[in-house]
Amino acid sequence: MSIKLQAVRGMHDLLPEVTPLWRKVESILAESLKNCGYQEIRLPIVEKTELFKRSIGEVTDIVEKEMYTFEDRTGLSLTLRPEGTAGCVRAVIEQGLLRNQVHRLWYQGPMFRHERPQKGRYRQFHQLGVEAFGLPGPDVDAELILLSRRWFRQLGVEGKLKLQLNCLGTLAERRAYREDLVAYFSNFEQALDEDSRRRLKTNPLRILDSKNPSMQDLIKGAPKLLDYLGEDSRAHFQGLCALLETAGVSYIINPRLVRGLDYYCLTVFEWATPELGAQGTVCAGGRYDTLVEQLGGQPTPAVGFALGMERLLALLADSPLARTIEPPHLYLIRVGARAELVGLLLAEWLRDRLPGLHLIVHCGGGSFKSQFKKADKSGAWYALILGEDEAAQGVVSLKALRESEQQQTLSPEQLVEFLKQRFSI
Ligand code: HAM
């Protein structure tokens, strides 16, 4: 017996019953991005491993434990991208897009992380990422947050999501904070869980992110990064908060929000929902003013975020948007050799005249009865019937499948007029 082939754990097929909603959401977001001056960039799925090590950080969970890394046939170490920012920065440097210019970019596609799969957490998942280069002020941070709010509003899920904000300061400010944080947690080393003890040596800020209940009191008493911010960082953060307040965005300042990627500075933010359990962060990002330089480009401030598409779509599963998937206008039934031929030409003729027409042509033969069953199952509004008689007379019969309307016999020209009126196409 042959072994049944299955998809890789944590990597999912998106079946036809969900793809229409995905497309609809993607097109709403793409349209909104275009209208706000963001341009699409398409990036490789595979990059050199070094890129992710140098950008996301050697001692992050992503780089240490979650990357799909392999050697190609020449022995070069490559990695399936775990996120999109690193590749986007690599591309803008390599293609010479920066040179003191402003660029507003977006991308979408699959990302790969070898995490423990659970609801809302996959090994292949999809992000839509947005990055703005060349703008140092809090105005563009606010622009990105407002852009994401606009989407949530448009999709009807704004009420389900809460915005959390934090300011990570500059590298120097974080260094001073890190020293005090290490000193603080070192005093309680016995009380630290295993993960936190490891992080104390590698990435102590991530201890603040711990979800372990036994760590919470200790974390509450830890020094706060916001107390270590210099004047400029404070002004940036206050500037952003003021803009958000003016625009009526409510937010919570979460001093423990540190994010799992090393490239951030100043603003970080997350939109999360309680509706998706532990994997409730739908959209997250922040500023990364030193990354371009760190990867070999000229110093360029930058800020961005990425939206987790699976999580957003999970929030939309029972929304009105999911119920507005449009059924086909017509299902063409053809019985008899001549009718099959005439039907094929008629379908082409109709499609030339009505580019918005949603028409399914029955293929594979069969009786009127069996073809009607298929027409009904397709959800189409009308069955278009072509038998030998109709084919000989150059007409078609039109039968409503969803409402009680009289069956009509029409010439192709009359049919076009009818469809134009009926469906506004
Ligand atoms: P991130 O927080 O690692 O940030 O991921 C962004 C979003 O991707 C998460 O909030 C979540 O919705 C989704 N996501 C992440 N991992 C998974 C997973 N295993 N399964 C399902 N969804 C997931 C970044 O990736 C940054 N590049 C964002 C950014 C852009 N920062 C600046 N520019």
Coordinates of C-alpha atoms and ligand atoms in Angstrom, one line a residue:
M1 CA 0.0 0.0 0.0
S2 CA 1.4 3.4 -0.9
I3 CA 1.7 6.0 1.9
K4 CA -0.7 8.8 1.6
L5 CA 1.0 12.1 0.8
Q6 CA 0.2 15.0 3.1
A7 CA 1.1 18.6 3.3
V8 CA 3.9 19.6 5.6
R9 CA 2.7 20.2 9.2
G10 CA 1.7 23.8 9.7
M11 CA 1.4 24.5 6.0
H12 CA -2.1 24.7 4.6
D13 CA -4.0 24.6 1.4
L14 CA -6.4 27.5 0.9
L15 CA -9.4 25.8 -0.7
P16 CA -11.8 27.4 -3.3
E17 CA -14.4 28.0 -0.6
V18 CA -12.1 30.6 1.1
T19 CA -10.1 32.0 -1.8
P20 CA -12.8 34.4 -2.9
L21 CA -12.8 36.1 0.5
W22 CA -9.0 36.2 0.5
R23 CA -9.0 37.9 -3.0
K24 CA -11.6 40.3 -1.9
V25 CA -9.7 41.4 1.2
E26 CA -6.4 41.5 -0.8
S27 CA -8.0 43.8 -3.4
I28 CA -9.5 46.1 -0.7
L29 CA -6.1 46.5 0.9
A30 CA -4.2 46.9 -2.4
E31 CA -6.7 49.6 -3.5
S32 CA -6.3 51.4 -0.2
L33 CA -2.5 51.3 -0.4
K34 CA -2.5 52.6 -3.9
N35 CA -4.8 55.5 -2.9
C36 CA -2.4 56.4 -0.1
G37 CA 0.7 56.4 -2.3
Y38 CA 2.2 53.0 -1.5
Q39 CA 3.7 51.1 -4.3
E40 CA 3.9 47.3 -4.6
I41 CA 7.3 45.6 -4.5
R42 CA 7.6 41.8 -5.3
L43 CA 10.5 40.2 -3.5
P44 CA 12.1 36.7 -3.6
I45 CA 10.9 34.1 -1.2
V46 CA 14.4 32.8 -0.7
E47 CA 17.3 35.0 0.5
K48 CA 20.8 34.4 1.8
T49 CA 20.7 33.2 5.4
E50 CA 23.1 35.9 6.4
L51 CA 20.5 38.6 5.6
F52 CA 18.2 37.4 8.3
K53 CA 20.9 36.8 10.8
R54 CA 22.2 40.4 10.4
S55 CA 18.8 42.1 10.4
I56 CA 16.4 40.1 12.7
G57 CA 19.3 39.3 15.1
E58 CA 21.4 36.2 15.9
V59 CA 19.8 35.7 19.3
T60 CA 16.1 36.0 18.4
D61 CA 13.8 33.0 18.5
I62 CA 13.2 33.4 14.7
V63 CA 16.9 33.1 13.8
E64 CA 17.9 30.7 16.5
K65 CA 15.0 28.2 16.2
E66 CA 12.5 28.9 13.5
M67 CA 14.2 29.4 10.1
Y68 CA 13.9 27.0 7.2
T69 CA 17.6 27.0 6.2
F70 CA 19.2 24.8 3.6
E71 CA 22.3 24.7 1.4
D72 CA 21.8 25.0 -2.3
R73 CA 23.8 22.8 -4.8
T74 CA 26.8 25.1 -4.5
G75 CA 26.8 25.0 -0.7
L76 CA 25.4 28.5 -0.3
S77 CA 23.2 28.8 2.9
L78 CA 19.7 30.0 1.9
T79 CA 16.6 30.6 4.0
L80 CA 12.9 30.7 3.2
R81 CA 12.0 34.2 4.4
P82 CA 10.5 34.3 7.9
E83 CA 9.4 37.9 7.3
G84 CA 9.5 40.6 4.7
T85 CA 11.3 43.6 6.1
A86 CA 14.8 42.2 5.7
G87 CA 14.3 41.3 2.0
C88 CA 12.7 44.7 1.4
V89 CA 15.6 46.6 2.9
R90 CA 18.1 44.4 1.0
A91 CA 16.2 45.2 -2.3
V92 CA 16.0 49.0 -1.8
I93 CA 19.7 49.1 -1.0
E94 CA 20.7 46.8 -3.9
Q95 CA 18.5 48.5 -6.4
G96 CA 19.7 52.0 -5.4
L97 CA 16.2 53.2 -4.6
L98 CA 17.1 55.3 -1.6
R99 CA 19.6 58.1 -2.2
N100 CA 17.7 60.6 0.0
Q101 CA 14.4 59.7 -1.5
V102 CA 11.2 58.8 0.2
H103 CA 9.7 55.4 -0.7
R104 CA 6.4 54.0 0.4
L105 CA 6.3 50.3 -0.4
W106 CA 4.2 47.2 0.2
Y107 CA 4.5 43.5 -0.5
Q108 CA 2.6 40.4 0.3
G109 CA 3.1 36.7 0.2
P110 CA 4.1 33.6 2.2
M111 CA 6.5 33.6 5.1
F112 CA 8.0 30.6 6.8
R113 CA 8.7 29.9 10.5
H114 CA 9.3 26.6 12.1
E115 CA 7.1 27.3 15.1
R116 CA 4.9 24.9 17.0
P117 CA 1.7 24.9 14.9
Q118 CA -1.6 25.8 16.7
K119 CA -4.7 27.8 15.8
G120 CA -3.5 31.1 14.3
R121 CA 0.1 30.0 14.2
Y122 CA 1.4 28.3 11.1
R123 CA 4.7 27.3 9.5
Q124 CA 3.7 28.8 6.2
F125 CA 1.6 31.9 6.7
H126 CA 0.9 35.0 4.7
Q127 CA 1.8 38.6 5.5
L128 CA 1.0 41.9 3.8
G129 CA 3.8 44.2 4.8
V130 CA 4.1 48.0 4.5
E131 CA 7.4 49.9 4.7
A132 CA 8.1 53.6 4.5
F133 CA 11.7 54.8 3.9
G134 CA 13.3 58.2 4.3
L135 CA 10.9 59.7 6.8
P136 CA 12.2 60.3 10.4
G137 CA 9.2 61.9 12.1
P138 CA 6.3 60.5 14.1
D139 CA 3.9 61.7 11.3
V140 CA 4.6 58.7 9.2
D141 CA 4.3 56.3 12.2
A142 CA 0.9 57.8 12.7
E143 CA 0.1 57.4 9.0
L144 CA 0.8 53.7 9.1
I145 CA -1.3 53.2 12.2
L146 CA -4.1 55.2 10.6
L147 CA -3.8 53.1 7.5
S148 CA -4.2 49.9 9.4
R149 CA -7.2 51.4 11.3
R150 CA -8.7 52.4 8.0
W151 CA -8.5 48.7 6.8
F152 CA -10.0 47.3 10.0
R153 CA -12.8 49.9 9.8
Q154 CA -13.5 49.1 6.2
L155 CA -13.5 45.4 6.9
G156 CA -15.8 45.8 9.9
V157 CA -13.4 44.5 12.6
E158 CA -12.2 47.7 14.1
G159 CA -14.1 47.0 17.3
K160 CA -12.4 43.7 17.8
L161 CA -8.8 45.1 17.8
K162 CA -6.9 47.1 20.4
L163 CA -3.7 49.0 19.7
Q164 CA -0.7 48.7 21.9
L165 CA 2.2 51.1 21.7
N166 CA 5.7 51.4 23.2
C167 CA 8.8 53.3 22.5
L168 CA 12.1 51.4 22.5
G169 CA 14.3 54.5 22.3
T170 CA 17.7 54.5 20.6
L171 CA 20.3 51.8 20.7
A172 CA 22.3 53.7 23.4
E173 CA 19.3 54.2 25.5
R174 CA 18.4 50.6 25.3
R175 CA 22.0 49.6 26.2
A176 CA 21.8 51.5 29.4
Y177 CA 18.4 50.0 30.2
R178 CA 19.6 46.6 29.3
E179 CA 22.4 46.8 31.9
D180 CA 20.0 47.8 34.7
L181 CA 17.5 45.1 33.6
V182 CA 20.2 42.4 33.7
A183 CA 21.3 43.6 37.1
Y184 CA 17.6 43.6 38.3
F185 CA 16.8 40.1 37.0
S186 CA 20.2 38.7 38.1
N187 CA 19.2 39.5 41.7
F188 CA 16.3 37.1 41.3
E189 CA 18.1 34.5 39.1
Q190 CA 16.7 31.6 41.2
A191 CA 13.1 32.7 40.5
L192 CA 13.6 33.0 36.7
D193 CA 12.1 30.2 34.5
E194 CA 14.4 28.4 32.2
D195 CA 13.6 30.5 29.1
S196 CA 14.2 33.8 31.0
R197 CA 17.5 32.5 32.5
R198 CA 18.7 31.9 28.9
R199 CA 17.4 35.2 27.7
L200 CA 19.1 37.0 30.6
K201 CA 22.4 36.2 28.8
T202 CA 21.2 36.6 25.2
N203 CA 18.3 39.0 24.9
P204 CA 17.1 40.2 28.3
L205 CA 14.4 42.6 27.0
R206 CA 12.6 39.5 25.8
I207 CA 12.1 38.4 29.4
L208 CA 9.5 41.2 29.6
D209 CA 7.5 39.4 26.9
S210 CA 7.2 36.2 29.0
K211 CA 3.7 34.8 29.3
N212 CA 4.6 32.5 32.2
P213 CA 2.3 33.4 35.1
S214 CA 5.0 32.7 37.7
M215 CA 7.2 35.5 36.1
Q216 CA 4.6 38.2 36.1
D217 CA 5.3 39.8 39.5
L218 CA 9.0 39.9 38.9
I219 CA 8.4 41.5 35.5
K220 CA 6.0 44.1 37.0
G221 CA 8.8 45.2 39.4
A222 CA 11.4 45.5 36.7
P223 CA 12.8 48.9 35.5
K224 CA 10.8 50.6 32.7
L225 CA 12.4 51.4 29.4
L226 CA 10.2 54.6 29.1
D227 CA 12.2 56.0 32.1
Y228 CA 15.5 55.6 30.1
L229 CA 14.4 57.6 27.1
G230 CA 16.3 60.7 26.1
E231 CA 14.7 64.0 25.1
D232 CA 14.5 63.2 21.3
S233 CA 13.0 59.7 21.8
R234 CA 10.5 61.2 24.3
A235 CA 9.5 63.9 21.8
H236 CA 9.1 61.4 19.0
F237 CA 6.8 59.2 21.2
Q238 CA 4.8 62.2 22.5
G239 CA 4.5 63.5 19.0
L240 CA 3.0 60.1 17.8
C241 CA 0.7 59.9 20.8
A242 CA -0.6 63.4 20.2
L243 CA -1.3 62.7 16.5
L244 CA -3.1 59.5 17.4
E245 CA -5.2 61.3 19.9
T246 CA -6.0 64.1 17.4
A247 CA -7.2 61.4 14.9
G248 CA -9.3 59.7 17.6
V249 CA -7.2 56.4 17.8
S250 CA -7.4 54.9 21.2
Y251 CA -4.3 53.0 22.3
I252 CA -2.7 51.5 25.4
I253 CA 0.9 52.2 26.2
N254 CA 2.5 48.8 27.0
P255 CA 6.0 49.2 28.5
R256 CA 6.5 45.5 28.1
L257 CA 5.9 45.4 24.3
V258 CA 9.4 44.7 23.0
R259 CA 8.8 42.6 19.8
G260 CA 10.7 39.6 18.7
L261 CA 12.9 41.1 16.1
D262 CA 16.1 43.1 17.0
Y263 CA 16.0 45.8 14.4
Y264 CA 13.4 48.1 16.1
C265 CA 14.0 51.5 17.7
L266 CA 11.6 54.1 19.0
T267 CA 8.0 53.3 18.0
V268 CA 6.7 49.7 18.2
F269 CA 3.1 48.7 18.0
E270 CA 0.7 45.8 17.8
W271 CA -3.0 45.4 17.0
A272 CA -4.4 42.4 18.9
T273 CA -7.7 40.8 19.5
P274 CA -8.9 38.6 22.4
E275 CA -11.1 36.7 19.9
L276 CA -8.2 34.5 18.5
G277 CA -6.9 33.2 21.8
A278 CA -3.1 33.1 22.3
Q279 CA -2.4 34.1 18.7
G280 CA -4.3 37.4 18.8
T281 CA -1.8 39.7 17.3
V282 CA -3.1 40.5 13.8
C283 CA -0.8 43.3 12.8
A284 CA 2.5 44.5 14.2
G285 CA 5.5 46.7 13.4
G286 CA 7.6 49.7 14.3
R287 CA 10.5 51.9 13.4
Y288 CA 13.9 50.6 12.4
D289 CA 16.1 53.6 11.7
T290 CA 19.4 51.9 11.8
L291 CA 18.7 48.8 9.7
V292 CA 19.4 50.2 6.3
E293 CA 22.8 51.4 7.4
Q294 CA 23.4 48.1 9.2
L295 CA 22.9 46.2 6.0
G296 CA 25.2 48.4 4.0
G297 CA 23.0 51.3 2.8
Q298 CA 23.3 55.0 3.6
P299 CA 21.6 55.9 6.9
T300 CA 17.9 56.0 6.2
P301 CA 15.1 56.2 8.7
A302 CA 12.3 53.6 8.2
V303 CA 9.2 52.3 9.7
G304 CA 6.7 49.6 8.8
F305 CA 4.3 46.8 9.8
A306 CA 3.0 43.5 8.7
L307 CA -0.5 42.1 8.8
G308 CA -1.0 38.4 9.4
M309 CA -3.5 37.4 6.7
E310 CA -4.6 34.1 8.3
R311 CA -5.4 35.9 11.5
L312 CA -7.2 38.8 9.8
L313 CA -9.2 36.3 7.7
A314 CA -10.1 34.3 10.8
L315 CA -11.6 37.5 12.3
L316 CA -13.6 37.9 9.1
A317 CA -15.0 34.4 8.9
D318 CA -18.5 35.3 10.0
S319 CA -18.5 38.9 8.7
P320 CA -21.0 40.1 6.0
L321 CA -18.0 40.3 3.7
A322 CA -17.7 36.5 3.7
R323 CA -21.4 36.2 2.7
T324 CA -21.2 38.5 -0.3
I325 CA -19.3 36.2 -2.6
E326 CA -21.1 36.6 -5.9
P327 CA -22.5 33.6 -7.7
P328 CA -22.1 33.2 -11.5
H329 CA -24.6 35.0 -13.7
L330 CA -25.1 32.1 -16.1
Y331 CA -24.5 28.4 -16.5
L332 CA -24.6 27.3 -20.1
I333 CA -26.2 24.0 -20.8
R334 CA -25.5 22.4 -24.2
V335 CA -27.0 19.2 -25.4
G336 CA -26.2 17.7 -28.8
A337 CA -23.1 17.9 -31.0
R338 CA -24.2 21.0 -32.9
A339 CA -25.3 22.8 -29.7
E340 CA -22.0 22.1 -28.1
L341 CA -20.2 23.8 -31.0
V342 CA -22.7 26.7 -31.2
G343 CA -22.5 27.1 -27.4
L344 CA -18.8 27.4 -27.4
L345 CA -18.9 30.2 -30.0
L346 CA -21.8 31.9 -28.2
A347 CA -19.9 31.9 -24.9
E348 CA -16.9 33.6 -26.6
W349 CA -19.2 36.0 -28.3
L350 CA -20.9 37.0 -25.0
R351 CA -17.6 37.3 -23.2
D352 CA -16.3 39.7 -25.9
R353 CA -19.4 41.9 -25.4
L354 CA -19.7 41.7 -21.7
P355 CA -16.3 41.5 -20.0
G356 CA -17.9 41.5 -16.6
L357 CA -20.0 38.5 -17.3
H358 CA -19.6 35.5 -15.0
L359 CA -20.4 32.6 -17.2
I360 CA -19.7 28.9 -16.7
V361 CA -19.9 26.7 -19.8
H362 CA -20.9 23.1 -19.1
C363 CA -18.3 20.6 -20.3
G364 CA -18.3 16.9 -20.4
G365 CA -21.7 16.3 -22.0
G366 CA -24.7 14.6 -20.3
S367 CA -28.5 14.9 -20.4
F368 CA -30.5 18.1 -19.8
K369 CA -31.4 16.7 -16.4
S370 CA -27.8 16.1 -15.3
Q371 CA -26.7 19.4 -16.7
F372 CA -29.5 21.3 -14.9
K373 CA -28.4 19.7 -11.6
K374 CA -24.8 21.0 -12.2
A375 CA -26.3 24.5 -13.1
D376 CA -28.2 24.5 -9.9
K377 CA -25.2 23.4 -7.8
S378 CA -23.1 26.2 -9.3
G379 CA -25.3 28.8 -7.6
A380 CA -25.8 30.5 -11.0
W381 CA -28.8 33.0 -11.3
Y382 CA -29.8 31.6 -14.7
A383 CA -29.4 28.5 -16.9
L384 CA -28.8 29.3 -20.5
I385 CA -30.1 26.4 -22.5
L386 CA -28.9 25.4 -26.0
G387 CA -30.5 22.2 -27.5
E388 CA -30.5 21.1 -31.1
D389 CA -33.6 23.2 -31.8
E390 CA -32.2 26.4 -30.3
A391 CA -28.9 25.8 -32.1
A392 CA -30.7 25.4 -35.4
Q393 CA -32.8 28.6 -34.9
G394 CA -30.0 30.8 -33.6
V395 CA -31.7 31.5 -30.3
V396 CA -31.2 30.5 -26.6
S397 CA -33.5 29.8 -23.8
L398 CA -33.0 31.5 -20.4
K399 CA -34.4 29.9 -17.3
A400 CA -34.2 31.6 -13.9
L401 CA -32.8 29.2 -11.2
R402 CA -33.2 31.4 -8.1
E403 CA -36.5 33.2 -8.7
S404 CA -39.7 32.3 -10.4
E405 CA -39.6 34.0 -13.7
Q406 CA -41.0 32.9 -17.0
Q407 CA -38.6 31.0 -19.2
Q408 CA -37.7 33.2 -22.3
T409 CA -36.3 32.5 -25.7
L410 CA -34.0 35.2 -26.9
S411 CA -31.7 36.0 -29.8
P412 CA -28.0 36.5 -28.7
E413 CA -28.5 40.3 -29.1
Q414 CA -31.6 40.3 -26.9
L415 CA -29.7 38.2 -24.4
V416 CA -26.9 40.8 -24.2
E417 CA -29.4 43.6 -23.6
F418 CA -31.2 41.5 -20.9
L419 CA -27.9 40.7 -19.1
K420 CA -26.8 44.4 -19.2
Q421 CA -30.0 45.5 -17.6
R422 CA -30.3 42.6 -15.1
F423 CA -26.8 42.7 -13.7
S424 CA -25.6 46.2 -14.6
I425 CA -22.6 44.8 -16.5
Ligands
HAM1 P1 6.0 39.9 13.2 O1 5.4 40.5 14.5 O2 7.0 38.9 13.4 O3 6.6 41.2 12.5 O4 4.8 39.4 12.3 C1 3.8 40.3 11.9 C2 2.4 39.5 11.9 O5 2.5 38.3 11.1 C3 2.0 39.0 13.3 O6 1.4 40.0 14.0 C4 1.1 37.9 12.9 O7 -0.2 38.4 12.6 C5 1.7 37.3 11.7 N1 2.4 36.1 12.0 C6 3.7 36.0 12.5 N2 4.0 34.7 12.7 C7 3.0 34.0 12.3 C8 2.7 32.6 12.3 N3 3.6 31.7 12.6 N4 1.5 32.2 11.8 C9 0.5 33.1 11.5 N5 0.8 34.4 11.5 C10 1.9 34.9 11.9 C11 7.2 41.1 11.3 O8 7.3 40.1 10.6 C12 7.9 42.4 10.8 N6 8.6 42.2 9.6 C13 6.8 43.5 10.7 C14 7.4 44.8 10.3 C15 7.4 45.3 9.0 N7 8.1 45.6 11.0 C16 8.4 46.6 10.3 N8 8.1 46.4 9.1

